[in-house]
PDB file of C-alpha atoms in Angstrom:
ATOM      1  CA  MET A   6     -34.707  29.557 -42.855  1.00  0.00           C
ATOM      2  CA  ILE A   7     -37.860  30.856 -41.136  1.00  0.00           C
ATOM      3  CA  GLU A   8     -37.222  34.375 -42.441  1.00  0.00           C
ATOM      4  CA  LYS A   9     -36.647  33.029 -45.945  1.00  0.00           C
ATOM      5  CA  ASP A  10     -39.928  31.080 -45.865  1.00  0.00           C
ATOM      6  CA  TRP A  11     -41.766  34.164 -44.554  1.00  0.00           C
ATOM      7  CA  ASN A  12     -40.343  36.312 -47.361  1.00  0.00           C
ATOM      8  CA  SER A  13     -41.328  33.704 -49.927  1.00  0.00           C
ATOM      9  CA  ARG A  14     -44.886  33.550 -48.586  1.00  0.00           C
ATOM     10  CA  THR A  15     -45.085  37.352 -48.600  1.00  0.00           C
ATOM     11  CA  VAL A  16     -44.026  37.491 -52.236  1.00  0.00           C
ATOM     12  CA  THR A  17     -46.556  34.769 -53.061  1.00  0.00           C
ATOM     13  CA  PHE A  18     -49.331  36.720 -51.333  1.00  0.00           C
ATOM     14  CA  LEU A  19     -48.437  39.956 -53.128  1.00  0.00           C
ATOM     15  CA  LEU A  20     -48.364  38.210 -56.495  1.00  0.00           C
ATOM     16  CA  TYR A  21     -51.746  36.596 -55.843  1.00  0.00           C
ATOM     17  CA  MET A  22     -53.278  39.938 -54.833  1.00  0.00           C
ATOM     18  CA  THR A  23     -51.877  41.723 -57.878  1.00  0.00           C
ATOM     19  CA  ILE A  24     -53.162  39.018 -60.211  1.00  0.00           C
ATOM     20  CA  PHE A  25     -56.537  39.129 -58.455  1.00  0.00           C
ATOM     21  CA  GLY A  26     -56.676  42.900 -58.944  1.00  0.00           C
ATOM     22  CA  PHE A  27     -55.969  42.668 -62.675  1.00  0.00           C
ATOM     23  CA  MET A  28     -58.478  39.876 -63.195  1.00  0.00           C
ATOM     24  CA  THR A  29     -61.209  41.624 -61.203  1.00  0.00           C
ATOM     25  CA  THR A  30     -60.782  44.776 -63.280  1.00  0.00           C
ATOM     26  CA  GLU A  31     -60.949  42.822 -66.544  1.00  0.00           C
ATOM     27  CA  ILE A  32     -64.023  40.878 -65.416  1.00  0.00           C
ATOM     28  CA  LEU A  33     -65.832  44.120 -64.586  1.00  0.00           C
ATOM     29  CA  LEU A  34     -64.923  45.567 -67.983  1.00  0.00           C
ATOM     30  CA  ASN A  35     -66.166  42.406 -69.684  1.00  0.00           C
ATOM     31  CA  LEU A  36     -69.608  42.942 -68.178  1.00  0.00           C
ATOM     32  CA  THR A  37     -70.085  45.976 -70.415  1.00  0.00           C
ATOM     33  CA  PRO A  38     -71.517  45.699 -73.959  1.00  0.00           C
ATOM     34  CA  PRO A  39     -68.973  45.206 -76.774  1.00  0.00           C
ATOM     35  CA  ILE A  40     -67.872  48.453 -78.411  1.00  0.00           C
ATOM     36  CA  SER A  41     -64.677  47.356 -80.213  1.00  0.00           C
ATOM     37  CA  ARG A  42     -64.855  47.972 -83.954  1.00  0.00           C
ATOM     38  CA  ASP A  43     -63.591  44.553 -85.086  1.00  0.00           C
ATOM     39  CA  ALA A  44     -65.851  42.776 -82.615  1.00  0.00           C
ATOM     40  CA  ILE A  45     -68.958  44.580 -83.854  1.00  0.00           C
ATOM     41  CA  ILE A  46     -68.361  44.350 -87.610  1.00  0.00           C
ATOM     42  CA  HIS A  47     -66.440  41.065 -87.757  1.00  0.00           C
ATOM     43  CA  HIS A  48     -66.104  38.627 -84.861  1.00  0.00           C
ATOM     44  CA  LEU A  49     -69.706  38.972 -83.707  1.00  0.00           C
ATOM     45  CA  ALA A  50     -71.373  40.183 -86.895  1.00  0.00           C
ATOM     46  CA  ILE A  51     -70.326  37.335 -89.190  1.00  0.00           C
ATOM     47  CA  PRO A  52     -71.405  34.510 -86.813  1.00  0.00           C
ATOM     48  CA  LYS A  53     -74.668  36.404 -86.274  1.00  0.00           C
ATOM     49  CA  LEU A  54     -75.260  36.481 -90.036  1.00  0.00           C
ATOM     50  CA  TRP A  55     -74.629  32.734 -90.164  1.00  0.00           C
ATOM     51  CA  LEU A  56     -77.308  32.261 -87.532  1.00  0.00           C
ATOM     52  CA  VAL A  57     -79.741  34.481 -89.412  1.00  0.00           C
ATOM     53  CA  HIS A  58     -79.189  32.478 -92.607  1.00  0.00           C
ATOM     54  CA  GLU A  59     -79.119  29.163 -90.693  1.00  0.00           C
ATOM     55  CA  GLY A  60     -75.706  28.146 -92.035  1.00  0.00           C
ATOM     56  CA  PHE A  61     -72.526  29.267 -93.740  1.00  0.00           C
ATOM     57  CA  TYR A  62     -72.990  31.461 -96.772  1.00  0.00           C
ATOM     58  CA  GLU A  63     -70.752  33.689 -98.845  1.00  0.00           C
ATOM     59  CA  ILE A  64     -70.493  37.340 -97.828  1.00  0.00           C
ATOM     60  CA  PRO A  65     -68.555  38.944-100.730  1.00  0.00           C
ATOM     61  CA  TRP A  66     -68.758  42.470 -99.301  1.00  0.00           C
ATOM     62  CA  ALA A  67     -66.886  41.411 -96.161  1.00  0.00           C
ATOM     63  CA  ASP A  68     -63.365  40.324 -97.054  1.00  0.00           C
ATOM     64  CA  PHE A  69     -62.714  39.351 -93.433  1.00  0.00           C
ATOM     65  CA  SER A  70     -65.462  36.729 -93.624  1.00  0.00           C
ATOM     66  CA  TYR A  71     -62.934  34.580 -95.506  1.00  0.00           C
ATOM     67  CA  TYR A  72     -60.484  34.571 -92.597  1.00  0.00           C
ATOM     68  CA  PRO A  73     -60.056  31.451 -90.409  1.00  0.00           C
ATOM     69  CA  MET A  74     -62.727  31.421 -87.710  1.00  0.00           C
ATOM     70  CA  ASN A  75     -62.155  28.558 -85.288  1.00  0.00           C
ATOM     71  CA  ILE A  76     -62.592  30.940 -82.350  1.00  0.00           C
ATOM     72  CA  ASP A  77     -65.515  32.787 -83.920  1.00  0.00           C
ATOM     73  CA  LEU A  78     -67.328  29.464 -84.220  1.00  0.00           C
ATOM     74  CA  LEU A  79     -67.407  29.367 -80.411  1.00  0.00           C
ATOM     75  CA  TYR A  80     -69.206  32.703 -80.410  1.00  0.00           C
ATOM     76  CA  LEU A  81     -72.110  31.106 -82.268  1.00  0.00           C
ATOM     77  CA  ILE A  82     -73.343  29.494 -79.041  1.00  0.00           C
ATOM     78  CA  PRO A  83     -73.878  32.636 -76.922  1.00  0.00           C
ATOM     79  CA  LEU A  84     -75.022  34.625 -79.976  1.00  0.00           C
ATOM     80  CA  TYR A  85     -77.693  31.985 -80.569  1.00  0.00           C
ATOM     81  CA  PHE A  86     -79.099  33.025 -77.184  1.00  0.00           C
ATOM     82  CA  ASN A  87     -78.694  36.732 -78.099  1.00  0.00           C
ATOM     83  CA  ASN A  88     -75.840  37.230 -75.644  1.00  0.00           C
ATOM     84  CA  ASP A  89     -72.915  39.369 -76.821  1.00  0.00           C
ATOM     85  CA  ILE A  90     -71.208  39.545 -73.402  1.00  0.00           C
ATOM     86  CA  ILE A  91     -70.112  35.910 -73.090  1.00  0.00           C
ATOM     87  CA  PRO A  92     -67.874  36.083 -76.220  1.00  0.00           C
ATOM     88  CA  LYS A  93     -65.741  38.619 -74.334  1.00  0.00           C
ATOM     89  CA  PHE A  94     -65.409  36.150 -71.466  1.00  0.00           C
ATOM     90  CA  ILE A  95     -64.477  33.387 -73.909  1.00  0.00           C
ATOM     91  CA  ASN A  96     -61.587  35.489 -75.184  1.00  0.00           C
ATOM     92  CA  PHE A  97     -60.694  36.381 -71.584  1.00  0.00           C
ATOM     93  CA  ALA A  98     -60.664  32.670 -70.714  1.00  0.00           C
ATOM     94  CA  PHE A  99     -58.108  32.015 -73.457  1.00  0.00           C
ATOM     95  CA  GLY A 100     -55.866  34.702 -71.980  1.00  0.00           C
ATOM     96  CA  PHE A 101     -56.289  33.216 -68.514  1.00  0.00           C
ATOM     97  CA  GLY A 102     -55.551  29.763 -69.903  1.00  0.00           C
ATOM     98  CA  THR A 103     -52.345  30.992 -71.536  1.00  0.00           C
ATOM     99  CA  GLY A 104     -51.310  32.470 -68.195  1.00  0.00           C
ATOM    100  CA  LEU A 105     -51.907  29.100 -66.555  1.00  0.00           C
ATOM    101  CA  LEU A 106     -49.755  27.370 -69.152  1.00  0.00           C
ATOM    102  CA  ILE A 107     -46.933  29.803 -68.439  1.00  0.00           C
ATOM    103  CA  TYR A 108     -47.442  29.408 -64.690  1.00  0.00           C
ATOM    104  CA  ASN A 109     -47.360  25.616 -64.860  1.00  0.00           C
ATOM    105  CA  TYR A 110     -44.226  25.576 -67.008  1.00  0.00           C
ATOM    106  CA  LEU A 111     -42.278  28.009 -64.817  1.00  0.00           C
ATOM    107  CA  LYS A 112     -43.497  26.365 -61.611  1.00  0.00           C
ATOM    108  CA  ASN A 113     -42.176  22.986 -62.739  1.00  0.00           C
ATOM    109  CA  ARG A 114     -38.925  24.499 -63.985  1.00  0.00           C
ATOM    110  CA  PHE A 115     -38.257  26.787 -61.021  1.00  0.00           C
ATOM    111  CA  ASP A 116     -40.813  27.334 -58.258  1.00  0.00           C
ATOM    112  CA  LYS A 117     -44.301  28.678 -57.554  1.00  0.00           C
ATOM    113  CA  ASN A 118     -43.320  32.344 -57.294  1.00  0.00           C
ATOM    114  CA  TRP A 119     -41.602  32.282 -60.671  1.00  0.00           C
ATOM    115  CA  GLY A 120     -44.760  30.745 -62.108  1.00  0.00           C
ATOM    116  CA  LEU A 121     -46.939  33.456 -60.574  1.00  0.00           C
ATOM    117  CA  LEU A 122     -44.570  36.142 -61.817  1.00  0.00           C
ATOM    118  CA  GLY A 123     -44.738  34.755 -65.345  1.00  0.00           C
ATOM    119  CA  PHE A 124     -48.542  34.656 -65.099  1.00  0.00           C
ATOM    120  CA  LEU A 125     -48.619  38.275 -63.904  1.00  0.00           C
ATOM    121  CA  ILE A 126     -46.219  39.545 -66.566  1.00  0.00           C
ATOM    122  CA  PHE A 127     -48.323  37.968 -69.300  1.00  0.00           C
ATOM    123  CA  LEU A 128     -51.625  39.108 -67.826  1.00  0.00           C
ATOM    124  CA  SER A 129     -50.445  42.688 -67.296  1.00  0.00           C
ATOM    125  CA  THR A 130     -48.911  43.131 -70.741  1.00  0.00           C
ATOM    126  CA  PRO A 131     -50.852  46.100 -72.192  1.00  0.00           C
ATOM    127  CA  ALA A 132     -51.838  44.280 -75.388  1.00  0.00           C
ATOM    128  CA  VAL A 133     -53.049  41.224 -73.447  1.00  0.00           C
ATOM    129  CA  ALA A 134     -54.902  43.358 -70.886  1.00  0.00           C
ATOM    130  CA  ARG A 135     -56.658  45.191 -73.734  1.00  0.00           C
ATOM    131  CA  LEU A 136     -57.531  42.056 -75.690  1.00  0.00           C
ATOM    132  CA  SER A 137     -58.875  40.359 -72.552  1.00  0.00           C
ATOM    133  CA  THR A 138     -61.794  42.793 -72.540  1.00  0.00           C
ATOM    134  CA  THR A 139     -62.846  42.363 -76.180  1.00  0.00           C
ATOM    135  CA  ALA A 140     -64.566  39.724 -78.295  1.00  0.00           C
ATOM    136  CA  TYR A 141     -61.503  39.171 -80.463  1.00  0.00           C
ATOM    137  CA  ILE A 142     -59.720  35.941 -81.395  1.00  0.00           C
ATOM    138  CA  ASP A 143     -56.055  36.836 -80.813  1.00  0.00           C
ATOM    139  CA  LEU A 144     -55.851  35.360 -77.310  1.00  0.00           C
ATOM    140  CA  GLY A 145     -57.293  32.108 -78.603  1.00  0.00           C
ATOM    141  CA  MET A 146     -54.542  31.946 -81.204  1.00  0.00           C
ATOM    142  CA  VAL A 147     -51.944  32.747 -78.511  1.00  0.00           C
ATOM    143  CA  PHE A 148     -53.323  30.035 -76.239  1.00  0.00           C
ATOM    144  CA  PHE A 149     -53.194  27.287 -78.857  1.00  0.00           C
ATOM    145  CA  THR A 150     -49.781  28.409 -80.124  1.00  0.00           C
ATOM    146  CA  THR A 151     -48.355  28.428 -76.590  1.00  0.00           C
ATOM    147  CA  ALA A 152     -49.865  25.026 -75.843  1.00  0.00           C
ATOM    148  CA  SER A 153     -48.399  23.642 -79.063  1.00  0.00           C
ATOM    149  CA  VAL A 154     -44.884  24.897 -78.318  1.00  0.00           C
ATOM    150  CA  LEU A 155     -44.981  23.689 -74.691  1.00  0.00           C
ATOM    151  CA  ALA A 156     -46.245  20.266 -75.794  1.00  0.00           C
ATOM    152  CA  PHE A 157     -43.311  20.039 -78.190  1.00  0.00           C
ATOM    153  CA  VAL A 158     -40.935  21.033 -75.352  1.00  0.00           C
ATOM    154  CA  ARG A 159     -42.440  18.291 -73.185  1.00  0.00           C
ATOM    155  CA  TRP A 160     -41.956  15.756 -75.993  1.00  0.00           C
ATOM    156  CA  ARG A 161     -38.308  16.797 -76.282  1.00  0.00           C
ATOM    157  CA  ASP A 162     -37.804  16.706 -72.505  1.00  0.00           C
ATOM    158  CA  ASP A 163     -39.118  13.122 -72.532  1.00  0.00           C
ATOM    159  CA  ASP A 164     -36.357  12.222 -75.004  1.00  0.00           C
ATOM    160  CA  TYR A 165     -38.892  11.895 -77.834  1.00  0.00           C
ATOM    161  CA  MET A 166     -40.471   8.841 -76.198  1.00  0.00           C
ATOM    162  CA  GLY A 167     -43.966   8.154 -77.520  1.00  0.00           C
ATOM    163  CA  THR A 168     -45.931  10.520 -79.687  1.00  0.00           C
ATOM    164  CA  LYS A 169     -48.779  11.758 -77.465  1.00  0.00           C
ATOM    165  CA  TRP A 170     -47.096  15.114 -76.800  1.00  0.00           C
ATOM    166  CA  LEU A 171     -46.236  15.526 -80.478  1.00  0.00           C
ATOM    167  CA  ILE A 172     -49.843  14.759 -81.409  1.00  0.00           C
ATOM    168  CA  LEU A 173     -51.098  17.277 -78.830  1.00  0.00           C
ATOM    169  CA  SER A 174     -48.671  19.844 -80.245  1.00  0.00           C
ATOM    170  CA  ALA A 175     -49.953  19.227 -83.772  1.00  0.00           C
ATOM    171  CA  VAL A 176     -53.597  19.452 -82.667  1.00  0.00           C
ATOM    172  CA  CYS A 177     -53.044  22.758 -80.885  1.00  0.00           C
ATOM    173  CA  MET A 178     -51.099  24.226 -83.791  1.00  0.00           C
ATOM    174  CA  GLY A 179     -53.855  23.204 -86.197  1.00  0.00           C
ATOM    175  CA  LEU A 180     -56.403  24.983 -84.003  1.00  0.00           C
ATOM    176  CA  ALA A 181     -54.148  28.053 -83.863  1.00  0.00           C
ATOM    177  CA  VAL A 182     -53.803  28.243 -87.653  1.00  0.00           C
ATOM    178  CA  GLY A 183     -57.571  27.779 -87.945  1.00  0.00           C
ATOM    179  CA  SER A 184     -58.000  30.813 -85.698  1.00  0.00           C
ATOM    180  CA  LYS A 185     -55.868  33.351 -87.549  1.00  0.00           C
ATOM    181  CA  TYR A 186     -53.484  33.325 -90.493  1.00  0.00           C
ATOM    182  CA  ASN A 187     -50.773  34.928 -88.337  1.00  0.00           C
ATOM    183  CA  ALA A 188     -50.307  31.539 -86.676  1.00  0.00           C
ATOM    184  CA  LEU A 189     -48.783  30.254 -89.924  1.00  0.00           C
ATOM    185  CA  ILE A 190     -45.549  31.923 -88.806  1.00  0.00           C
ATOM    186  CA  ALA A 191     -45.547  29.866 -85.607  1.00  0.00           C
ATOM    187  CA  TRP A 192     -46.536  26.787 -87.628  1.00  0.00           C
ATOM    188  CA  LEU A 193     -43.490  27.188 -89.868  1.00  0.00           C
ATOM    189  CA  PHE A 194     -41.112  27.679 -86.958  1.00  0.00           C
ATOM    190  CA  LEU A 195     -42.583  24.725 -85.036  1.00  0.00           C
ATOM    191  CA  ASN A 196     -41.988  22.355 -87.948  1.00  0.00           C
ATOM    192  CA  LEU A 197     -38.458  23.670 -88.338  1.00  0.00           C
ATOM    193  CA  MET A 198     -37.922  23.158 -84.599  1.00  0.00           C
ATOM    194  CA  ILE A 199     -39.092  19.545 -84.841  1.00  0.00           C
ATOM    195  CA  VAL A 200     -36.658  18.794 -87.660  1.00  0.00           C
ATOM    196  CA  PHE A 201     -33.754  20.731 -86.137  1.00  0.00           C
ATOM    197  CA  TYR A 202     -33.919  19.561 -82.533  1.00  0.00           C
ATOM    198  CA  TYR A 203     -34.801  15.946 -83.278  1.00  0.00           C
ATOM    199  CA  SER A 204     -32.007  15.566 -85.831  1.00  0.00           C
ATOM    200  CA  ARG A 205     -29.507  17.337 -83.570  1.00  0.00           C
ATOM    201  CA  ASP A 206     -30.416  15.407 -80.409  1.00  0.00           C
ATOM    202  CA  THR A 207     -30.720  11.956 -81.980  1.00  0.00           C
ATOM    203  CA  LYS A 208     -28.376  12.321 -84.976  1.00  0.00           C
ATOM    204  CA  LYS A 209     -31.176  10.957 -87.170  1.00  0.00           C
ATOM    205  CA  GLU A 210     -32.227  13.194 -90.044  1.00  0.00           C
ATOM    206  CA  LEU A 211     -34.896  11.164 -91.861  1.00  0.00           C
ATOM    207  CA  PRO A 212     -37.021  10.387 -88.761  1.00  0.00           C
ATOM    208  CA  ALA A 213     -36.938  14.094 -87.925  1.00  0.00           C
ATOM    209  CA  LEU A 214     -38.428  14.945 -91.303  1.00  0.00           C
ATOM    210  CA  ARG A 215     -40.937  12.127 -90.964  1.00  0.00           C
ATOM    211  CA  TYR A 216     -42.203  13.433 -87.614  1.00  0.00           C
ATOM    212  CA  ALA A 217     -42.690  16.890 -89.105  1.00  0.00           C
ATOM    213  CA  LEU A 218     -44.624  15.419 -92.041  1.00  0.00           C
ATOM    214  CA  TYR A 219     -46.738  13.243 -89.734  1.00  0.00           C
ATOM    215  CA  SER A 220     -47.992  16.415 -88.076  1.00  0.00           C
ATOM    216  CA  LEU A 221     -49.285  17.944 -91.306  1.00  0.00           C
ATOM    217  CA  PRO A 222     -52.551  15.927 -91.570  1.00  0.00           C
ATOM    218  CA  LEU A 223     -53.501  16.947 -88.015  1.00  0.00           C
ATOM    219  CA  HIS A 224     -52.648  20.569 -88.766  1.00  0.00           C
ATOM    220  CA  PHE A 225     -54.928  20.519 -91.795  1.00  0.00           C
ATOM    221  CA  LEU A 226     -57.719  18.613 -90.022  1.00  0.00           C
ATOM    222  CA  LEU A 227     -57.906  21.148 -87.194  1.00  0.00           C
ATOM    223  CA  PHE A 228     -57.460  24.049 -89.611  1.00  0.00           C
ATOM    224  CA  LEU A 229     -60.420  22.875 -91.702  1.00  0.00           C
ATOM    225  CA  PRO A 230     -63.285  23.997 -89.393  1.00  0.00           C
ATOM    226  CA  GLY A 231     -61.940  27.543 -89.463  1.00  0.00           C
ATOM    227  CA  ILE A 232     -62.077  27.710 -93.279  1.00  0.00           C
ATOM    228  CA  SER A 233     -65.048  25.413 -93.923  1.00  0.00           C
ATOM    229  CA  LYS A 234     -67.257  28.447 -94.592  1.00  0.00           C
ATOM    230  CA  ILE A 235     -65.129  29.156 -97.683  1.00  0.00           C
ATOM    231  CA  ILE A 236     -65.595  25.630 -98.971  1.00  0.00           C
ATOM    232  CA  PHE A 237     -69.336  25.648 -98.463  1.00  0.00           C
TER     233      PHE A 237
END
């Protein structure tokens, strides 16, 4: 028993140190000026133009200015103070937050080491490691999508009692769709999951459809800020 506990603590220590190493490297890289093409001409440039014109305005020469921009709206704050470094840390924070969601889920399902391993696998994925050092919006979309799915799982694990987890799932999915159109794929699958699992677990088809439809207004409401620049 003592040897088993010592081995477990050793694994925990090694996982912590590896995670610390990855995060330290990414933090150092985030202290450098942005050089990524999409960050310079899109994710930072468009919010900067909004600031220059003191509001949303149409930019017909930039097709990407019509994309959802929930995450880019956050970049307005540091750009207002002429800081283009903090947006990289905002995107990094979304990646870190997604890792925490994975850690918390696996920790509750299994144990702490499995949670840390899940955190490390996500953090060290090449695409995630690369995106964590740029002022992009993909990690924000991943964070909200992951939170939405895990909130739905929690609602199902609670035997569909109450609606707070379903509401949280809908809110997060709305924010995800308002961050990037790619999240519409996850949105479709989430609604299908609600209908499928609820009807299968409770043998009630109409309530399952009703719950999916109840989520739509929240999806649209949270999607709206990301596309409001098109409307105005």
